[in-house]
Structures are given as C-alpha cells and as structure tokens.
Amino acid sequence: MVRDVTVGRDFVVIAGPCAVESEEQAFAAARAVRDAGARMLRGGEFKPRTSPHCFQGLEEEGLAILREAGRLTGLPVVTEIMDTRHLEIVCECADVLQVGSRNMQNFALLKELAQAGRPVLLKRGMNATIEEWLGAADYLLTGGNPDVILCERGIRTFETYTRNTLDLSAIAAVRELSDLPIIIDPSHGTGRASMVAPMSLAAVAAGADGLMIEVHPDPPNALCDGDQQLTPAAFTDLASDVHAMVGFMRAPQGASGGPTPTTRS
Ligand code: PEP
Ligand code: MN
C-alpha cells in the first residue's frame, strides 16, 4: 500500500520530528528512526499551531528537506496537509497525506484528498466521537480513496496532567465497526515523553496496526512539542521493545504465550 509496507498487515512504526526545522535536524532524526527500524518518516512543514506567534513550519522549504530526508533513508514520507491549495506541492514530497486532528471534519479537504491518489492518515479530531471519525473516513472512501489509515491521537477530557487522553479503547471499537487499519500516536496522546513507551506497548497489546511517534535529535530545543518528543536513544530502546511485543502478539496461536484473539494476523 505504501511502497513495500502494507498497513494493516505489516506493523508500521512511523517516526520523526514534530516539525522539520532544518536540514541537519531532519536528516539526523530520519537516520536515527530508520536505524531503529521505523518504516516511515514523519515531519511537519505546515504546522497547525494554537498561537500565530508560534513556529508555523518551514512550509515549502521544509517539504524539500523532508523529501530529501526520505530519499537519503529510503523511508516513505508522511506529512500533514492543511489546505487544498497545497495539494500539488505536498504530493511532490509525501507518500502519505496526513489530515490533522483540527482538520478531521474539514470536508472540503477530505473531498479533495479522496481524489489525490495518495493514502491518507486520518487523525481523530480531539473532540470527535468514533462515529464522527468514521464518518470523516467515509468521505475519503466514498470519494474514491480506499487507502485510509486511522490514527488515534488522544481526545479532550477533564484531565489536565496529560495533554490529551489517549483513547486506546478506540482500537477495539474500530475493530468492531470498520475494516480500516488503526495506528496510535502516543506523543500527542499524552504530551509527555515519559509516557510514550508505556502507551506504545499498551497500544500493541490492544491490537493496534502501528504507531506514530515524534523523535527529535534535541527535544529540549525543539521548536514545537519538545516535551513529548523522544531522543533518538529513547526511540531506539522503545522500537526494540515494540518489535519484540509485536512478535509476541503475532506469534502463531499456542506458541510461547500466543497472541490475543483481537489482533490481525
Ligand atoms: C502532528 O502529528 O503533527 C499533529 C499536529 O498532530 P495532531 O493533528 O494530532 O494534533
Ligand atoms: Mn507535534
């Protein structure tokens, strides 16, 4: 579905920086995540920031950097598109188009992406029910794009310790309601680097088809989302645990421990 990766059959780890900040930063992150076993590279150039005074992304310059980082590492590239006017330039870089949480119900964007000829990673709106999320996915499917990957990234609740409340029950719910693959973003889901590893492993145990994880060569100096980005070393450790856990979950029934009945095989 995306070069040699079939999301839904292969477990896919997508990793990379929140935002592309420079060639040096993006290339370092890309090499680190590739070496640790990530299957796709992420990075944002059009950033949906709460304040207009915050870093907005490198836009077109960032797209060129991300494309080169993908070429150097051989990793397919995932990046967010916020505006239909950017479709052509984003498609020159991206193997997978990401619709962010804030645009999940941007129906004009969804209708355009239904015809874009690229897989779409559809993040759950932070205030969206699962039914609304699947409705948004249906715009893509009925509009002509069969390649939709759902991404749970946390929802708004009364809890403030975490940035969002990561709804891992969405994995089981989507399994009951849809055939679409679902991946988990524990970075935005928690907002805390320290919680990314436990939530990643929990997502694998619950039967997720993949993970999207933010990785930055120098998180304390990141231009956005520094608190939730993993260092390359932390990501390398986590990726190794994730791959071990995926192996366990997908082992044939009866093999040491065996899988749960809810996972795809
Ligand atoms: C992102 O993945 O870069 C992002 C902005 O995430 P979300 O849309 O989930 O907030
Ligand atoms: Mn981010």
Tab-separated table of C-alpha atoms and ligand atoms in Angstrom:
chain	number	residue	atom	x	y	z
A	1	MET	CA	0.000	0.000	0.000
A	2	VAL	CA	2.851	2.433	0.766
A	3	ARG	CA	5.818	1.151	-1.245
A	4	ASP	CA	6.782	-2.117	0.461
A	5	VAL	CA	4.594	-1.524	3.542
A	6	THR	CA	1.046	-2.825	3.715
A	7	VAL	CA	-0.566	-1.057	6.633
A	8	GLY	CA	-2.935	-3.439	8.382
A	9	ARG	CA	-0.805	-6.461	7.517
A	10	ASP	CA	2.655	-5.171	8.471
A	11	PHE	CA	3.020	-3.435	11.809
A	12	VAL	CA	4.138	0.065	10.897
A	13	VAL	CA	6.146	2.436	13.046
A	14	ILE	CA	6.084	5.992	11.707
A	15	ALA	CA	8.568	8.293	13.418
A	16	GLY	CA	10.289	11.615	13.020
A	17	PRO	CA	10.181	15.147	14.307
A	18	CYS	CA	7.046	17.096	15.060
A	19	ALA	CA	8.256	19.767	12.646
A	20	VAL	CA	11.038	19.955	10.110
A	21	GLU	CA	13.289	22.688	11.491
A	22	SER	CA	16.470	22.422	9.407
A	23	GLU	CA	18.273	20.020	7.122
A	24	GLU	CA	20.599	18.978	9.934
A	25	GLN	CA	17.754	18.286	12.375
A	26	ALA	CA	15.571	16.437	9.870
A	27	PHE	CA	18.392	14.287	8.493
A	28	ALA	CA	19.597	13.355	11.995
A	29	ALA	CA	16.076	12.368	13.045
A	30	ALA	CA	15.461	10.460	9.813
A	31	ARG	CA	18.668	8.436	10.097
A	32	ALA	CA	18.022	7.666	13.752
A	33	VAL	CA	14.488	6.411	13.200
A	34	ARG	CA	15.467	4.405	10.114
A	35	ASP	CA	18.339	2.763	12.010
A	36	ALA	CA	15.977	1.882	14.853
A	37	GLY	CA	13.573	0.138	12.473
A	38	ALA	CA	10.910	2.749	11.669
A	39	ARG	CA	9.106	2.002	8.380
A	40	MET	CA	8.054	5.570	7.567
A	41	LEU	CA	9.299	9.056	8.284
A	42	ARG	CA	7.073	11.815	9.613
A	43	GLY	CA	7.665	15.558	9.791
A	44	GLY	CA	5.504	18.671	9.634
A	45	GLU	CA	6.024	21.741	7.472
A	46	PHE	CA	2.582	23.308	7.726
A	47	LYS	CA	2.038	23.313	11.469
A	48	PRO	CA	-1.426	23.890	12.962
A	49	ARG	CA	-0.301	25.955	15.974
A	50	THR	CA	-2.656	27.338	18.596
A	51	SER	CA	-0.954	30.736	18.503
A	52	PRO	CA	0.068	32.613	15.353
A	53	HIS	CA	3.169	33.717	17.277
A	54	CYS	CA	4.498	30.151	17.448
A	55	PHE	CA	6.680	28.492	14.811
A	56	GLN	CA	4.433	27.767	11.845
A	57	GLY	CA	6.726	25.370	9.979
A	58	LEU	CA	9.174	25.809	7.123
A	59	GLU	CA	6.425	25.236	4.559
A	60	GLU	CA	7.765	24.687	1.035
A	61	GLU	CA	11.409	24.739	2.142
A	62	GLY	CA	10.555	22.106	4.757
A	63	LEU	CA	8.872	19.901	2.169
A	64	ALA	CA	12.079	19.818	0.124
A	65	ILE	CA	14.093	18.912	3.226
A	66	LEU	CA	11.698	16.147	4.220
A	67	ARG	CA	11.673	14.741	0.712
A	68	GLU	CA	15.463	14.627	0.740
A	69	ALA	CA	15.462	13.005	4.203
A	70	GLY	CA	13.114	10.347	2.840
A	71	ARG	CA	15.330	9.799	-0.178
A	72	LEU	CA	18.506	9.531	1.908
A	73	THR	CA	16.999	6.990	4.272
A	74	GLY	CA	14.770	5.177	1.784
A	75	LEU	CA	11.763	5.777	4.033
A	76	PRO	CA	8.330	6.730	2.709
A	77	VAL	CA	7.275	10.142	3.976
A	78	VAL	CA	4.143	11.168	5.896
A	79	THR	CA	3.288	14.834	6.217
A	80	GLU	CA	0.292	16.946	7.134
A	81	ILE	CA	-1.740	18.872	4.619
A	82	MET	CA	-3.954	21.667	5.932
A	83	ASP	CA	-5.023	23.454	2.787
A	84	THR	CA	-6.241	22.181	-0.576
A	85	ARG	CA	-4.125	24.869	-2.240
A	86	HIS	CA	-1.009	22.979	-1.089
A	87	LEU	CA	-2.039	19.657	-2.581
A	88	GLU	CA	0.319	19.714	-5.526
A	89	ILE	CA	3.453	20.702	-3.613
A	90	VAL	CA	2.703	18.343	-0.731
A	91	CYS	CA	2.122	15.443	-3.126
A	92	GLU	CA	5.565	16.045	-4.642
A	93	CYS	CA	7.024	15.151	-1.227
A	94	ALA	CA	4.572	12.901	0.550
A	95	ASP	CA	3.872	9.215	0.163
A	96	VAL	CA	1.081	9.522	2.745
A	97	LEU	CA	-1.024	12.621	3.374
A	98	GLN	CA	-1.842	13.344	6.992
A	99	VAL	CA	-5.070	15.053	7.992
A	100	GLY	CA	-4.526	16.506	11.446
A	101	SER	CA	-6.873	16.432	14.384
A	102	ARG	CA	-8.003	20.003	13.778
A	103	ASN	CA	-8.995	19.228	10.197
A	104	MET	CA	-10.707	15.876	10.663
A	105	GLN	CA	-14.029	17.405	9.674
A	106	ASN	CA	-12.689	19.772	7.027
A	107	PHE	CA	-14.969	18.250	4.440
A	108	ALA	CA	-13.627	20.307	1.531
A	109	LEU	CA	-10.149	18.979	2.302
A	110	LEU	CA	-11.411	15.402	2.672
A	111	LYS	CA	-13.258	15.555	-0.660
A	112	GLU	CA	-10.111	16.792	-2.372
A	113	LEU	CA	-7.931	14.117	-0.743
A	114	ALA	CA	-10.373	11.443	-1.829
A	115	GLN	CA	-9.120	12.133	-5.336
A	116	ALA	CA	-5.454	12.786	-4.548
A	117	GLY	CA	-4.145	9.320	-5.373
A	118	ARG	CA	-2.263	9.034	-2.067
A	119	PRO	CA	-3.035	7.092	1.105
A	120	VAL	CA	-4.444	9.323	3.832
A	121	LEU	CA	-3.610	9.099	7.520
A	122	LEU	CA	-6.711	10.493	9.210
A	123	LYS	CA	-6.168	11.654	12.759
A	124	ARG	CA	-9.076	11.633	15.139
A	125	GLY	CA	-10.442	15.049	15.948
A	126	MET	CA	-9.677	15.920	19.549
A	127	ASN	CA	-13.409	16.381	20.167
A	128	ALA	CA	-14.692	13.747	17.771
A	129	THR	CA	-16.658	10.638	18.602
A	130	ILE	CA	-15.663	7.419	16.909
A	131	GLU	CA	-18.787	7.667	14.760
A	132	GLU	CA	-17.788	11.161	13.589
A	133	TRP	CA	-14.253	9.939	12.886
A	134	LEU	CA	-15.516	7.027	10.804
A	135	GLY	CA	-17.879	9.423	9.037
A	136	ALA	CA	-14.885	11.553	8.072
A	137	ALA	CA	-13.106	8.415	6.825
A	138	ASP	CA	-16.186	7.629	4.769
A	139	TYR	CA	-15.768	10.915	2.879
A	140	LEU	CA	-12.416	9.596	1.695
A	141	LEU	CA	-13.657	6.078	0.962
A	142	THR	CA	-16.831	7.002	-0.872
A	143	GLY	CA	-14.985	9.821	-2.611
A	144	GLY	CA	-12.714	7.234	-4.246
A	145	ASN	CA	-9.755	6.738	-1.917
A	146	PRO	CA	-9.630	3.213	-0.438
A	147	ASP	CA	-6.314	3.796	1.378
A	148	VAL	CA	-7.268	5.279	4.712
A	149	ILE	CA	-5.291	4.787	7.922
A	150	LEU	CA	-6.968	5.908	11.129
A	151	CYS	CA	-4.803	7.469	13.833
A	152	GLU	CA	-5.971	7.846	17.432
A	153	ARG	CA	-4.109	10.781	18.994
A	154	GLY	CA	-5.995	11.464	22.176
A	155	ILE	CA	-9.185	13.314	22.956
A	156	ARG	CA	-10.111	16.225	25.206
A	157	THR	CA	-11.325	15.242	28.645
A	158	PHE	CA	-11.331	16.958	32.043
A	159	GLU	CA	-7.848	15.520	32.726
A	160	THR	CA	-5.028	18.045	32.542
A	161	TYR	CA	-1.988	16.007	33.613
A	162	THR	CA	-1.725	14.678	30.096
A	163	ARG	CA	-2.075	16.870	27.002
A	164	ASN	CA	-4.947	14.681	25.795
A	165	THR	CA	-6.499	11.448	26.993
A	166	LEU	CA	-5.281	8.647	24.773
A	167	ASP	CA	-8.316	6.530	23.953
A	168	LEU	CA	-6.887	3.057	23.465
A	169	SER	CA	-10.403	1.634	23.509
A	170	ALA	CA	-10.715	3.189	20.052
A	171	ILE	CA	-8.624	0.270	18.758
A	172	ALA	CA	-11.192	-2.277	19.860
A	173	ALA	CA	-14.086	-0.067	18.785
A	174	VAL	CA	-12.661	0.422	15.288
A	175	ARG	CA	-12.133	-3.334	15.013
A	176	GLU	CA	-15.830	-3.828	15.702
A	177	LEU	CA	-17.047	-1.088	13.384
A	178	SER	CA	-14.654	-0.995	10.445
A	179	ASP	CA	-12.029	-2.836	8.431
A	180	LEU	CA	-9.703	0.162	8.364
A	181	PRO	CA	-6.260	-0.060	9.951
A	182	ILE	CA	-5.740	1.970	13.108
A	183	ILE	CA	-2.486	3.319	14.464
A	184	ILE	CA	-1.788	5.136	17.737
A	185	ASP	CA	0.020	8.422	18.337
A	186	PRO	CA	1.116	8.326	21.979
A	187	SER	CA	3.165	11.521	21.552
A	188	HIS	CA	0.197	13.849	21.079
A	189	GLY	CA	-1.958	11.441	23.059
A	190	THR	CA	-0.007	12.123	26.253
A	191	GLY	CA	2.153	15.174	25.568
A	192	ARG	CA	4.832	13.628	27.767
A	193	ALA	CA	7.927	11.835	26.517
A	194	SER	CA	7.978	9.705	29.682
A	195	MET	CA	4.587	8.217	28.826
A	196	VAL	CA	5.235	7.401	25.176
A	197	ALA	CA	6.829	3.993	25.799
A	198	PRO	CA	4.169	2.534	28.129
A	199	MET	CA	1.336	3.760	25.905
A	200	SER	CA	3.067	2.397	22.797
A	201	LEU	CA	3.344	-1.058	24.320
A	202	ALA	CA	-0.249	-0.893	25.535
A	203	ALA	CA	-1.325	0.014	22.003
A	204	VAL	CA	0.486	-3.014	20.595
A	205	ALA	CA	-1.138	-5.223	23.242
A	206	ALA	CA	-4.550	-3.838	22.316
A	207	GLY	CA	-4.014	-4.786	18.672
A	208	ALA	CA	-3.002	-1.525	17.005
A	209	ASP	CA	-1.685	-1.742	13.447
A	210	GLY	CA	1.096	0.718	14.113
A	211	LEU	CA	2.420	3.726	15.965
A	212	MET	CA	3.275	7.305	15.111
A	213	ILE	CA	5.985	8.659	17.399
A	214	GLU	CA	7.708	12.034	17.497
A	215	VAL	CA	11.519	11.903	17.639
A	216	HIS	CA	13.872	14.892	17.759
A	217	PRO	CA	17.676	14.931	17.987
A	218	ASP	CA	17.478	17.584	20.722
A	219	PRO	CA	13.992	17.701	22.288
A	220	PRO	CA	14.679	20.486	24.833
A	221	ASN	CA	15.473	22.808	21.939
A	222	ALA	CA	12.674	21.685	19.611
A	223	LEU	CA	10.660	24.481	18.022
A	224	CYS	CA	7.427	22.689	18.892
A	225	ASP	CA	6.240	19.854	21.120
A	226	GLY	CA	9.604	19.493	22.889
A	227	ASP	CA	8.019	17.868	25.954
A	228	GLN	CA	6.693	14.892	24.036
A	229	GLN	CA	9.455	14.162	21.548
A	230	LEU	CA	11.767	11.225	22.213
A	231	THR	CA	15.520	11.373	21.842
A	232	PRO	CA	16.941	9.006	19.216
A	233	ALA	CA	18.326	6.826	22.050
A	234	ALA	CA	14.954	6.566	23.791
A	235	PHE	CA	13.249	5.806	20.479
A	236	THR	CA	15.784	3.085	19.694
A	237	ASP	CA	15.062	1.371	23.024
A	238	LEU	CA	11.322	1.692	22.527
A	239	ALA	CA	11.410	0.430	18.938
A	240	SER	CA	13.218	-2.696	20.085
A	241	ASP	CA	10.589	-3.353	22.793
A	242	VAL	CA	7.782	-2.667	20.327
A	243	HIS	CA	9.184	-5.098	17.778
A	244	ALA	CA	9.569	-7.786	20.442
A	245	MET	CA	5.991	-7.226	21.563
A	246	VAL	CA	4.674	-7.280	18.011
A	247	GLY	CA	6.477	-10.597	17.501
A	248	PHE	CA	4.811	-11.984	20.580
A	249	MET	CA	1.365	-10.711	19.625
A	250	ARG	CA	1.611	-12.050	16.104
A	251	ALA	CA	3.147	-15.409	17.011
A	252	PRO	CA	1.089	-18.401	15.892
A	253	GLN	CA	-1.557	-19.432	18.428
A	254	GLY	CA	-0.087	-21.753	21.009
A	255	ALA	CA	3.466	-20.515	20.529
A	256	SER	CA	5.155	-19.174	23.661
A	257	GLY	CA	2.400	-17.135	25.184
A	258	GLY	CA	0.459	-16.722	21.971
A	259	PRO	CA	-1.466	-13.773	20.623
A	260	THR	CA	-4.757	-12.300	21.769
A	261	PRO	CA	-7.755	-13.122	19.615
A	262	THR	CA	-8.293	-9.443	18.722
A	263	THR	CA	-5.113	-8.826	16.717
A	264	ARG	CA	-4.823	-9.068	12.954
A	265	SER	CA	-2.538	-11.839	11.745
B	1	PEP	C1	1.053	16.224	14.148
B	1	PEP	O1	1.013	14.977	14.099
B	1	PEP	O2	1.996	16.879	13.728
B	1	PEP	C2	-0.075	16.962	14.751
B	1	PEP	C3	-0.168	18.278	14.676
B	1	PEP	O3	-0.934	16.164	15.398
B	1	PEP	P1	-2.469	16.380	15.756
B	1	PEP	O4	-3.153	16.805	14.496
B	1	PEP	O5	-2.878	15.041	16.243
B	1	PEP	O6	-2.519	17.436	16.826
B	2	MN	MN	3.665	17.553	17.323
